[in-house]
Amino acid sequence: MSNLLEKIDKNRLPRHIAIIMDGNGRWAKEKGEDRLFGHFHGVESVRNIVEGCAELGVGYLTLYAFSTENWDRPEYEVVGLMELLVSTIRKEVDSLDKNNIRLHVIGDMSMLPDYAQKELNEALEITKDNTGLNLIMALSYSGRWELLNAVKNIAWEVKQGRLSVEEIDQDTLQQFLCTSGFPDPELMIRTSGEYRISNFLLYQLAYAELYFTNVRWPDFRKDNLYEAIWDYQNRERRFGKTSEQLAET
Ligand code: IPE
Ligand code: IPE
Ligand code: MG
């Protein structure tokens, strides 16, 4: 374990890591259990990875916990996930706070049941002055929802005369996204062997390095995180330029 950790260059860590936590259902089914059993065990991975990122000094960790499309799952699973969310926040908020971790939420909060909104708002308030890891939970989130929302709000500003069409640039758009306060993720990890984005951070992932692993989310631990970071550190990020150009700078 420590071996992998030692290989990581602490001066070249991604500032922002985003994770699609996938595979809870299959993990449970493979054990002959109900899907909710998988979600329940997925929380252990969340705890472990949050701790791992905080220890390393990663600035931002975004976890895709529930997508806009996940509302279409069977009701018992949706309800189970909401209850798990609330009980986890309740249990973990003190430890987040003690570890100087600040919680953020991105997504359509108004879709969440009232009791979940209340619990989340309390946790946001409790951790709001913390200056360590920024833990961003994507809940009832999708990239298309976010972009649509941004477009509507920008149109509204123009209609009200507070913004002119000529003024709109990439910074303007950025400001209207839910992630306006955060840098773009440099590394996006998806567990469980699916090779897709599933409506996650569509705009922000433009130049992210993508890392896919077959490991199911409930089995994902710090070592797997270190491996992803190690892999990331061995890539050449060209941003459209050539290798030769990069060598010059
Ligand atoms: C990810 O695991 C958690 C959520 C989407 C809430 P899944 O529930 O998607 O698990 P699989 O992909 O069916 O195995
Ligand atoms: C993406 O996983 C959403 C989350 C992990 C919260 P899904 O399991 O919902 O994605 P698809 O359906 O396989 O694309
Ligand atoms: Mg899935």
PDB file of C-alpha atoms and ligand atoms in Angstrom:
ATOM      1  CA  MET A   1       0.000   0.000   0.000  1.00  0.00           C
ATOM      2  CA  SER A   2       2.562   2.544   1.126  1.00  0.00           C
ATOM      3  CA  ASN A   3       4.533   1.579  -1.955  1.00  0.00           C
ATOM      4  CA  LEU A   4       1.941   3.087  -4.259  1.00  0.00           C
ATOM      5  CA  LEU A   5       1.594   6.105  -2.043  1.00  0.00           C
ATOM      6  CA  GLU A   6       5.345   6.717  -2.157  1.00  0.00           C
ATOM      7  CA  LYS A   7       5.318   6.685  -5.958  1.00  0.00           C
ATOM      8  CA  ILE A   8       2.895   9.610  -6.109  1.00  0.00           C
ATOM      9  CA  ASP A   9       4.477  13.025  -6.630  1.00  0.00           C
ATOM     10  CA  LYS A  10       2.824  15.163  -3.948  1.00  0.00           C
ATOM     11  CA  ASN A  11       3.712  18.322  -5.855  1.00  0.00           C
ATOM     12  CA  ARG A  12       1.775  17.257  -8.925  1.00  0.00           C
ATOM     13  CA  LEU A  13      -1.481  16.106  -7.431  1.00  0.00           C
ATOM     14  CA  PRO A  14      -4.688  16.809  -9.298  1.00  0.00           C
ATOM     15  CA  ARG A  15      -6.331  19.749  -7.546  1.00  0.00           C
ATOM     16  CA  HIS A  16      -9.752  18.354  -8.279  1.00  0.00           C
ATOM     17  CA  ILE A  17     -10.748  14.694  -8.571  1.00  0.00           C
ATOM     18  CA  ALA A  18     -14.248  13.731  -9.714  1.00  0.00           C
ATOM     19  CA  ILE A  19     -15.614  10.220  -9.247  1.00  0.00           C
ATOM     20  CA  ILE A  20     -18.569   8.365 -10.737  1.00  0.00           C
ATOM     21  CA  MET A  21     -19.200   5.890  -7.932  1.00  0.00           C
ATOM     22  CA  ASP A  22     -20.645   3.020  -9.941  1.00  0.00           C
ATOM     23  CA  GLY A  23     -21.278  -0.672  -9.395  1.00  0.00           C
ATOM     24  CA  ASN A  24     -23.015  -0.862  -6.018  1.00  0.00           C
ATOM     25  CA  GLY A  25     -25.953  -2.796  -7.426  1.00  0.00           C
ATOM     26  CA  ARG A  26     -23.844  -5.383  -9.242  1.00  0.00           C
ATOM     27  CA  TRP A  27     -21.563  -5.787  -6.231  1.00  0.00           C
ATOM     28  CA  ALA A  28     -24.596  -6.673  -4.120  1.00  0.00           C
ATOM     29  CA  LYS A  29     -26.183  -8.957  -6.735  1.00  0.00           C
ATOM     30  CA  GLU A  30     -22.913 -10.868  -7.064  1.00  0.00           C
ATOM     31  CA  LYS A  31     -23.186 -11.595  -3.356  1.00  0.00           C
ATOM     32  CA  GLY A  32     -26.820 -12.631  -3.702  1.00  0.00           C
ATOM     33  CA  GLU A  33     -27.927  -9.498  -1.872  1.00  0.00           C
ATOM     34  CA  ASP A  34     -30.308  -6.663  -2.552  1.00  0.00           C
ATOM     35  CA  ARG A  35     -29.053  -3.560  -4.407  1.00  0.00           C
ATOM     36  CA  LEU A  36     -29.467  -1.437  -1.286  1.00  0.00           C
ATOM     37  CA  PHE A  37     -26.896  -3.641   0.450  1.00  0.00           C
ATOM     38  CA  GLY A  38     -24.424  -2.427  -2.166  1.00  0.00           C
ATOM     39  CA  HIS A  39     -25.266   1.222  -1.589  1.00  0.00           C
ATOM     40  CA  PHE A  40     -24.872   0.682   2.131  1.00  0.00           C
ATOM     41  CA  HIS A  41     -21.361  -0.702   1.624  1.00  0.00           C
ATOM     42  CA  GLY A  42     -20.569   2.054  -0.845  1.00  0.00           C
ATOM     43  CA  VAL A  43     -20.636   4.489   2.064  1.00  0.00           C
ATOM     44  CA  GLU A  44     -17.557   2.790   3.522  1.00  0.00           C
ATOM     45  CA  SER A  45     -15.711   3.559   0.274  1.00  0.00           C
ATOM     46  CA  VAL A  46     -16.847   7.174   0.407  1.00  0.00           C
ATOM     47  CA  ARG A  47     -15.436   7.497   3.917  1.00  0.00           C
ATOM     48  CA  ASN A  48     -12.158   5.891   2.893  1.00  0.00           C
ATOM     49  CA  ILE A  49     -11.683   7.979  -0.250  1.00  0.00           C
ATOM     50  CA  VAL A  50     -12.617  11.244   1.437  1.00  0.00           C
ATOM     51  CA  GLU A  51     -10.021  10.448   4.100  1.00  0.00           C
ATOM     52  CA  GLY A  52      -7.465   9.516   1.431  1.00  0.00           C
ATOM     53  CA  CYS A  53      -7.971  12.788  -0.455  1.00  0.00           C
ATOM     54  CA  ALA A  54      -7.806  14.829   2.741  1.00  0.00           C
ATOM     55  CA  GLU A  55      -4.557  13.115   3.785  1.00  0.00           C
ATOM     56  CA  LEU A  56      -2.955  13.739   0.404  1.00  0.00           C
ATOM     57  CA  GLY A  57      -4.014  17.364   0.314  1.00  0.00           C
ATOM     58  CA  VAL A  58      -6.294  17.184  -2.726  1.00  0.00           C
ATOM     59  CA  GLY A  59      -8.271  20.434  -2.856  1.00  0.00           C
ATOM     60  CA  TYR A  60     -11.573  19.275  -4.330  1.00  0.00           C
ATOM     61  CA  LEU A  61     -13.331  15.937  -4.517  1.00  0.00           C
ATOM     62  CA  THR A  62     -16.618  15.667  -6.402  1.00  0.00           C
ATOM     63  CA  LEU A  63     -18.650  12.502  -5.896  1.00  0.00           C
ATOM     64  CA  TYR A  64     -21.509  11.622  -8.228  1.00  0.00           C
ATOM     65  CA  ALA A  65     -23.975  10.125  -5.788  1.00  0.00           C
ATOM     66  CA  PHE A  66     -27.318  10.477  -7.556  1.00  0.00           C
ATOM     67  CA  SER A  67     -28.103  11.575 -11.098  1.00  0.00           C
ATOM     68  CA  THR A  68     -31.205  13.263 -12.492  1.00  0.00           C
ATOM     69  CA  GLU A  69     -31.880   9.994 -14.317  1.00  0.00           C
ATOM     70  CA  ASN A  70     -31.608   7.943 -11.095  1.00  0.00           C
ATOM     71  CA  TRP A  71     -35.039   9.304 -10.065  1.00  0.00           C
ATOM     72  CA  ASP A  72     -36.434   6.788 -12.557  1.00  0.00           C
ATOM     73  CA  ARG A  73     -35.198   3.811 -10.531  1.00  0.00           C
ATOM     74  CA  PRO A  74     -37.685   1.676  -8.581  1.00  0.00           C
ATOM     75  CA  GLU A  75     -39.209   3.666  -5.748  1.00  0.00           C
ATOM     76  CA  TYR A  76     -37.863   1.458  -2.963  1.00  0.00           C
ATOM     77  CA  GLU A  77     -34.311   2.055  -4.222  1.00  0.00           C
ATOM     78  CA  VAL A  78     -34.789   5.829  -4.503  1.00  0.00           C
ATOM     79  CA  VAL A  79     -36.268   5.988  -1.005  1.00  0.00           C
ATOM     80  CA  GLY A  80     -33.498   3.730   0.323  1.00  0.00           C
ATOM     81  CA  LEU A  81     -30.840   5.972  -1.218  1.00  0.00           C
ATOM     82  CA  MET A  82     -32.397   9.130   0.242  1.00  0.00           C
ATOM     83  CA  GLU A  83     -32.550   7.574   3.694  1.00  0.00           C
ATOM     84  CA  LEU A  84     -28.972   6.393   3.388  1.00  0.00           C
ATOM     85  CA  LEU A  85     -27.917   9.880   2.342  1.00  0.00           C
ATOM     86  CA  VAL A  86     -29.574  11.490   5.343  1.00  0.00           C
ATOM     87  CA  SER A  87     -28.330   8.965   7.896  1.00  0.00           C
ATOM     88  CA  THR A  88     -24.797   9.160   6.484  1.00  0.00           C
ATOM     89  CA  ILE A  89     -24.698  12.954   6.589  1.00  0.00           C
ATOM     90  CA  ARG A  90     -26.025  12.901  10.140  1.00  0.00           C
ATOM     91  CA  LYS A  91     -23.382  10.386  11.216  1.00  0.00           C
ATOM     92  CA  GLU A  92     -20.456  11.949   9.381  1.00  0.00           C
ATOM     93  CA  VAL A  93     -20.910  15.686   9.742  1.00  0.00           C
ATOM     94  CA  ASP A  94     -18.946  15.955  12.995  1.00  0.00           C
ATOM     95  CA  SER A  95     -16.043  14.021  11.591  1.00  0.00           C
ATOM     96  CA  LEU A  96     -16.071  16.122   8.406  1.00  0.00           C
ATOM     97  CA  ASP A  97     -16.012  19.235  10.531  1.00  0.00           C
ATOM     98  CA  LYS A  98     -13.202  17.964  12.775  1.00  0.00           C
ATOM     99  CA  ASN A  99     -11.128  17.215   9.711  1.00  0.00           C
ATOM    100  CA  ASN A 100     -11.622  20.730   8.347  1.00  0.00           C
ATOM    101  CA  ILE A 101     -13.613  19.397   5.374  1.00  0.00           C
ATOM    102  CA  ARG A 102     -16.146  21.686   3.747  1.00  0.00           C
ATOM    103  CA  LEU A 103     -19.235  20.106   2.241  1.00  0.00           C
ATOM    104  CA  HIS A 104     -20.843  21.448  -0.952  1.00  0.00           C
ATOM    105  CA  VAL A 105     -23.790  20.161  -2.930  1.00  0.00           C
ATOM    106  CA  ILE A 106     -24.409  20.500  -6.671  1.00  0.00           C
ATOM    107  CA  GLY A 107     -27.650  19.494  -8.353  1.00  0.00           C
ATOM    108  CA  ASP A 108     -31.348  20.193  -8.214  1.00  0.00           C
ATOM    109  CA  MET A 109     -31.846  20.319  -4.454  1.00  0.00           C
ATOM    110  CA  SER A 110     -35.510  21.154  -4.861  1.00  0.00           C
ATOM    111  CA  MET A 111     -36.103  17.602  -6.116  1.00  0.00           C
ATOM    112  CA  LEU A 112     -34.899  16.085  -2.841  1.00  0.00           C
ATOM    113  CA  PRO A 113     -37.383  15.297  -0.076  1.00  0.00           C
ATOM    114  CA  ASP A 114     -37.676  18.049   2.552  1.00  0.00           C
ATOM    115  CA  TYR A 115     -36.008  16.023   5.305  1.00  0.00           C
ATOM    116  CA  ALA A 116     -32.975  15.469   3.059  1.00  0.00           C
ATOM    117  CA  GLN A 117     -32.741  19.150   2.135  1.00  0.00           C
ATOM    118  CA  LYS A 118     -32.890  20.102   5.803  1.00  0.00           C
ATOM    119  CA  GLU A 119     -30.139  17.668   6.802  1.00  0.00           C
ATOM    120  CA  LEU A 120     -27.917  18.817   3.935  1.00  0.00           C
ATOM    121  CA  ASN A 121     -28.428  22.505   4.653  1.00  0.00           C
ATOM    122  CA  GLU A 122     -27.420  21.953   8.262  1.00  0.00           C
ATOM    123  CA  ALA A 123     -24.262  20.139   7.211  1.00  0.00           C
ATOM    124  CA  LEU A 124     -23.427  22.902   4.713  1.00  0.00           C
ATOM    125  CA  GLU A 125     -23.819  25.480   7.460  1.00  0.00           C
ATOM    126  CA  ILE A 126     -21.756  23.535  10.018  1.00  0.00           C
ATOM    127  CA  THR A 127     -18.821  23.051   7.646  1.00  0.00           C
ATOM    128  CA  LYS A 128     -18.957  26.373   5.798  1.00  0.00           C
ATOM    129  CA  ASP A 129     -15.845  27.914   7.392  1.00  0.00           C
ATOM    130  CA  ASN A 130     -13.622  24.885   6.885  1.00  0.00           C
ATOM    131  CA  THR A 131     -10.569  25.387   4.719  1.00  0.00           C
ATOM    132  CA  GLY A 132      -9.336  21.851   4.021  1.00  0.00           C
ATOM    133  CA  LEU A 133     -10.749  19.456   1.439  1.00  0.00           C
ATOM    134  CA  ASN A 134     -13.814  20.664  -0.458  1.00  0.00           C
ATOM    135  CA  LEU A 135     -16.158  17.694  -0.679  1.00  0.00           C
ATOM    136  CA  ILE A 136     -18.719  18.270  -3.424  1.00  0.00           C
ATOM    137  CA  MET A 137     -21.676  15.902  -3.514  1.00  0.00           C
ATOM    138  CA  ALA A 138     -23.493  15.731  -6.851  1.00  0.00           C
ATOM    139  CA  LEU A 139     -27.085  14.953  -5.919  1.00  0.00           C
ATOM    140  CA  SER A 140     -29.983  14.992  -8.324  1.00  0.00           C
ATOM    141  CA  TYR A 141     -27.341  16.331 -10.678  1.00  0.00           C
ATOM    142  CA  SER A 142     -26.823  16.056 -14.408  1.00  0.00           C
ATOM    143  CA  GLY A 143     -24.691  18.056 -16.771  1.00  0.00           C
ATOM    144  CA  ARG A 144     -27.595  18.759 -19.114  1.00  0.00           C
ATOM    145  CA  TRP A 145     -29.775  19.981 -16.250  1.00  0.00           C
ATOM    146  CA  GLU A 146     -26.957  22.270 -15.147  1.00  0.00           C
ATOM    147  CA  LEU A 147     -26.333  23.688 -18.623  1.00  0.00           C
ATOM    148  CA  LEU A 148     -30.023  24.241 -19.266  1.00  0.00           C
ATOM    149  CA  ASN A 149     -30.298  26.036 -15.963  1.00  0.00           C
ATOM    150  CA  ALA A 150     -27.304  28.210 -16.789  1.00  0.00           C
ATOM    151  CA  VAL A 151     -28.729  29.136 -20.195  1.00  0.00           C
ATOM    152  CA  LYS A 152     -32.072  30.100 -18.655  1.00  0.00           C
ATOM    153  CA  ASN A 153     -30.444  32.217 -15.955  1.00  0.00           C
ATOM    154  CA  ILE A 154     -28.191  33.981 -18.447  1.00  0.00           C
ATOM    155  CA  ALA A 155     -31.197  34.686 -20.682  1.00  0.00           C
ATOM    156  CA  TRP A 156     -32.996  36.109 -17.668  1.00  0.00           C
ATOM    157  CA  GLU A 157     -30.087  38.436 -16.866  1.00  0.00           C
ATOM    158  CA  VAL A 158     -30.078  39.656 -20.473  1.00  0.00           C
ATOM    159  CA  LYS A 159     -33.841  40.184 -20.403  1.00  0.00           C
ATOM    160  CA  GLN A 160     -33.525  42.224 -17.212  1.00  0.00           C
ATOM    161  CA  GLY A 161     -30.857  44.364 -18.865  1.00  0.00           C
ATOM    162  CA  ARG A 162     -28.133  43.353 -16.399  1.00  0.00           C
ATOM    163  CA  LEU A 163     -26.045  41.606 -19.033  1.00  0.00           C
ATOM    164  CA  SER A 164     -25.558  42.219 -22.741  1.00  0.00           C
ATOM    165  CA  VAL A 165     -25.188  39.451 -25.313  1.00  0.00           C
ATOM    166  CA  GLU A 166     -21.809  40.857 -26.390  1.00  0.00           C
ATOM    167  CA  GLU A 167     -20.479  40.546 -22.855  1.00  0.00           C
ATOM    168  CA  ILE A 168     -21.166  36.816 -22.609  1.00  0.00           C
ATOM    169  CA  ASP A 169     -17.952  34.813 -22.698  1.00  0.00           C
ATOM    170  CA  GLN A 170     -16.699  31.540 -21.237  1.00  0.00           C
ATOM    171  CA  ASP A 171     -16.232  33.170 -17.838  1.00  0.00           C
ATOM    172  CA  THR A 172     -19.864  34.241 -17.827  1.00  0.00           C
ATOM    173  CA  LEU A 173     -21.010  30.711 -18.556  1.00  0.00           C
ATOM    174  CA  GLN A 174     -18.683  29.343 -15.889  1.00  0.00           C
ATOM    175  CA  GLN A 175     -20.222  31.696 -13.333  1.00  0.00           C
ATOM    176  CA  PHE A 176     -23.678  30.333 -14.022  1.00  0.00           C
ATOM    177  CA  LEU A 177     -22.717  26.695 -13.512  1.00  0.00           C
ATOM    178  CA  CYS A 178     -23.160  25.055 -10.081  1.00  0.00           C
ATOM    179  CA  THR A 179     -19.396  24.569  -9.990  1.00  0.00           C
ATOM    180  CA  SER A 180     -18.559  28.270 -10.357  1.00  0.00           C
ATOM    181  CA  GLY A 181     -16.402  28.282  -7.224  1.00  0.00           C
ATOM    182  CA  PHE A 182     -14.346  25.232  -8.167  1.00  0.00           C
ATOM    183  CA  PRO A 183     -11.550  24.534 -10.648  1.00  0.00           C
ATOM    184  CA  ASP A 184     -12.306  21.963 -13.376  1.00  0.00           C
ATOM    185  CA  PRO A 185     -11.457  18.362 -12.457  1.00  0.00           C
ATOM    186  CA  GLU A 186      -8.110  17.201 -13.818  1.00  0.00           C
ATOM    187  CA  LEU A 187      -8.891  13.556 -13.105  1.00  0.00           C
ATOM    188  CA  MET A 188     -12.208  11.740 -13.494  1.00  0.00           C
ATOM    189  CA  ILE A 189     -12.495   8.211 -12.171  1.00  0.00           C
ATOM    190  CA  ARG A 190     -15.322   5.803 -12.966  1.00  0.00           C
ATOM    191  CA  THR A 191     -15.529   2.480 -11.199  1.00  0.00           C
ATOM    192  CA  SER A 192     -17.154  -0.760 -12.236  1.00  0.00           C
ATOM    193  CA  GLY A 193     -16.063  -1.114 -15.855  1.00  0.00           C
ATOM    194  CA  GLU A 194     -18.491   1.259 -17.582  1.00  0.00           C
ATOM    195  CA  TYR A 195     -16.893   3.550 -20.133  1.00  0.00           C
ATOM    196  CA  ARG A 196     -19.239   6.494 -20.195  1.00  0.00           C
ATOM    197  CA  ILE A 197     -19.857   9.881 -18.624  1.00  0.00           C
ATOM    198  CA  SER A 198     -23.562   9.367 -17.764  1.00  0.00           C
ATOM    199  CA  ASN A 199     -24.356  13.084 -17.788  1.00  0.00           C
ATOM    200  CA  PHE A 200     -21.670  14.033 -15.257  1.00  0.00           C
ATOM    201  CA  LEU A 201     -19.942  17.457 -15.407  1.00  0.00           C
ATOM    202  CA  LEU A 202     -20.270  17.632 -19.204  1.00  0.00           C
ATOM    203  CA  TYR A 203     -18.753  21.097 -19.490  1.00  0.00           C
ATOM    204  CA  GLN A 204     -16.144  20.824 -16.742  1.00  0.00           C
ATOM    205  CA  LEU A 205     -14.621  17.537 -17.922  1.00  0.00           C
ATOM    206  CA  ALA A 206     -13.555  19.048 -21.264  1.00  0.00           C
ATOM    207  CA  TYR A 207      -9.859  18.387 -20.580  1.00  0.00           C
ATOM    208  CA  ALA A 208     -10.000  15.963 -17.675  1.00  0.00           C
ATOM    209  CA  GLU A 209      -7.947  12.788 -17.785  1.00  0.00           C
ATOM    210  CA  LEU A 210     -10.358   9.844 -17.659  1.00  0.00           C
ATOM    211  CA  TYR A 211      -9.549   6.774 -15.606  1.00  0.00           C
ATOM    212  CA  PHE A 212     -11.689   3.644 -15.707  1.00  0.00           C
ATOM    213  CA  THR A 213     -11.366   0.647 -13.437  1.00  0.00           C
ATOM    214  CA  ASN A 214     -13.303  -2.614 -13.171  1.00  0.00           C
ATOM    215  CA  VAL A 215     -13.309  -2.380  -9.384  1.00  0.00           C
ATOM    216  CA  ARG A 216     -16.857  -2.006  -8.082  1.00  0.00           C
ATOM    217  CA  TRP A 217     -17.394   1.061  -5.937  1.00  0.00           C
ATOM    218  CA  PRO A 218     -17.896  -0.835  -2.618  1.00  0.00           C
ATOM    219  CA  ASP A 219     -14.446  -2.396  -3.125  1.00  0.00           C
ATOM    220  CA  PHE A 220     -12.707   0.877  -4.049  1.00  0.00           C
ATOM    221  CA  ARG A 221     -10.160   1.965  -1.427  1.00  0.00           C
ATOM    222  CA  LYS A 222      -7.248   4.391  -0.999  1.00  0.00           C
ATOM    223  CA  ASP A 223      -4.892   2.060  -2.857  1.00  0.00           C
ATOM    224  CA  ASN A 224      -7.153   2.178  -5.906  1.00  0.00           C
ATOM    225  CA  LEU A 225      -7.204   5.959  -5.629  1.00  0.00           C
ATOM    226  CA  TYR A 226      -3.397   6.093  -5.463  1.00  0.00           C
ATOM    227  CA  GLU A 227      -3.218   3.906  -8.561  1.00  0.00           C
ATOM    228  CA  ALA A 228      -5.501   6.296 -10.440  1.00  0.00           C
ATOM    229  CA  ILE A 229      -3.410   9.290  -9.382  1.00  0.00           C
ATOM    230  CA  TRP A 230      -0.219   7.483 -10.357  1.00  0.00           C
ATOM    231  CA  ASP A 231      -1.705   6.725 -13.767  1.00  0.00           C
ATOM    232  CA  TYR A 232      -2.751  10.372 -14.130  1.00  0.00           C
ATOM    233  CA  GLN A 233       0.741  11.573 -13.267  1.00  0.00           C
ATOM    234  CA  ASN A 234       2.183   9.490 -16.072  1.00  0.00           C
ATOM    235  CA  ARG A 235       0.091  11.053 -18.773  1.00  0.00           C
ATOM    236  CA  GLU A 236       1.014  13.943 -20.982  1.00  0.00           C
ATOM    237  CA  ARG A 237      -1.624  16.640 -20.881  1.00  0.00           C
ATOM    238  CA  ARG A 238      -1.274  18.440 -24.183  1.00  0.00           C
ATOM    239  CA  PHE A 239      -4.328  20.728 -24.312  1.00  0.00           C
ATOM    240  CA  GLY A 240      -4.211  20.686 -28.091  1.00  0.00           C
ATOM    241  CA  LYS A 241      -0.504  21.391 -28.380  1.00  0.00           C
ATOM    242  CA  THR A 242       2.253  19.058 -29.546  1.00  0.00           C
ATOM    243  CA  SER A 243       4.658  17.157 -27.305  1.00  0.00           C
ATOM    244  CA  GLU A 244       7.512  19.269 -28.649  1.00  0.00           C
ATOM    245  CA  GLN A 245       5.797  22.472 -27.683  1.00  0.00           C
ATOM    246  CA  LEU A 246       5.277  21.184 -24.154  1.00  0.00           C
ATOM    247  CA  ALA A 247       8.961  20.280 -23.845  1.00  0.00           C
ATOM    248  CA  GLU A 248       9.892  23.889 -24.637  1.00  0.00           C
ATOM    249  CA  THR A 249       8.012  25.347 -21.693  1.00  0.00           C
TER     250      THR A 249
HETATM  251  C1  IPE B   1     -23.930   3.532  -8.320  1.00  0.00           C
HETATM  252  O1  IPE B   1     -24.170   2.166  -8.324  1.00  0.00           O
HETATM  253  C2  IPE B   1     -24.774   4.266  -7.300  1.00  0.00           C
HETATM  254  C3  IPE B   1     -25.871   5.055  -7.873  1.00  0.00           C
HETATM  255  C4  IPE B   1     -26.107   5.244  -9.130  1.00  0.00           C
HETATM  256  C5  IPE B   1     -26.773   5.672  -6.921  1.00  0.00           C
HETATM  257  P1  IPE B   1     -25.335   1.545  -9.182  1.00  0.00           P
HETATM  258  O2  IPE B   1     -26.572   1.514  -8.335  1.00  0.00           O
HETATM  259  O3  IPE B   1     -25.480   2.238 -10.467  1.00  0.00           O
HETATM  260  O4  IPE B   1     -24.809   0.071  -9.399  1.00  0.00           O
HETATM  261  P2  IPE B   1     -24.874  -0.780 -10.739  1.00  0.00           P
HETATM  262  O5  IPE B   1     -24.280   0.071 -11.825  1.00  0.00           O
HETATM  263  O6  IPE B   1     -26.315  -1.084 -10.997  1.00  0.00           O
HETATM  264  O7  IPE B   1     -24.067  -1.985 -10.448  1.00  0.00           O
HETATM  265  C1  IPE B   2     -24.130   7.216 -12.860  1.00  0.00           C
HETATM  266  O1  IPE B   2     -24.322   5.859 -12.657  1.00  0.00           O
HETATM  267  C2  IPE B   2     -24.697   7.995 -11.739  1.00  0.00           C
HETATM  268  C3  IPE B   2     -24.066   7.794 -10.435  1.00  0.00           C
HETATM  269  C4  IPE B   2     -23.027   7.054 -10.173  1.00  0.00           C
HETATM  270  C5  IPE B   2     -24.686   8.518  -9.365  1.00  0.00           C
HETATM  271  P1  IPE B   2     -25.532   5.068 -13.335  1.00  0.00           P
HETATM  272  O2  IPE B   2     -25.380   3.654 -12.937  1.00  0.00           O
HETATM  273  O3  IPE B   2     -26.813   5.723 -13.011  1.00  0.00           O
HETATM  274  O4  IPE B   2     -25.237   5.293 -14.878  1.00  0.00           O
HETATM  275  P2  IPE B   2     -25.663   4.429 -16.137  1.00  0.00           P
HETATM  276  O5  IPE B   2     -27.139   4.274 -16.070  1.00  0.00           O
HETATM  277  O6  IPE B   2     -24.967   3.118 -16.031  1.00  0.00           O
HETATM  278  O7  IPE B   2     -25.191   5.206 -17.311  1.00  0.00           O
HETATM  279 MG    MG B   3     -24.643   1.971 -12.292  1.00  0.00          MG
END
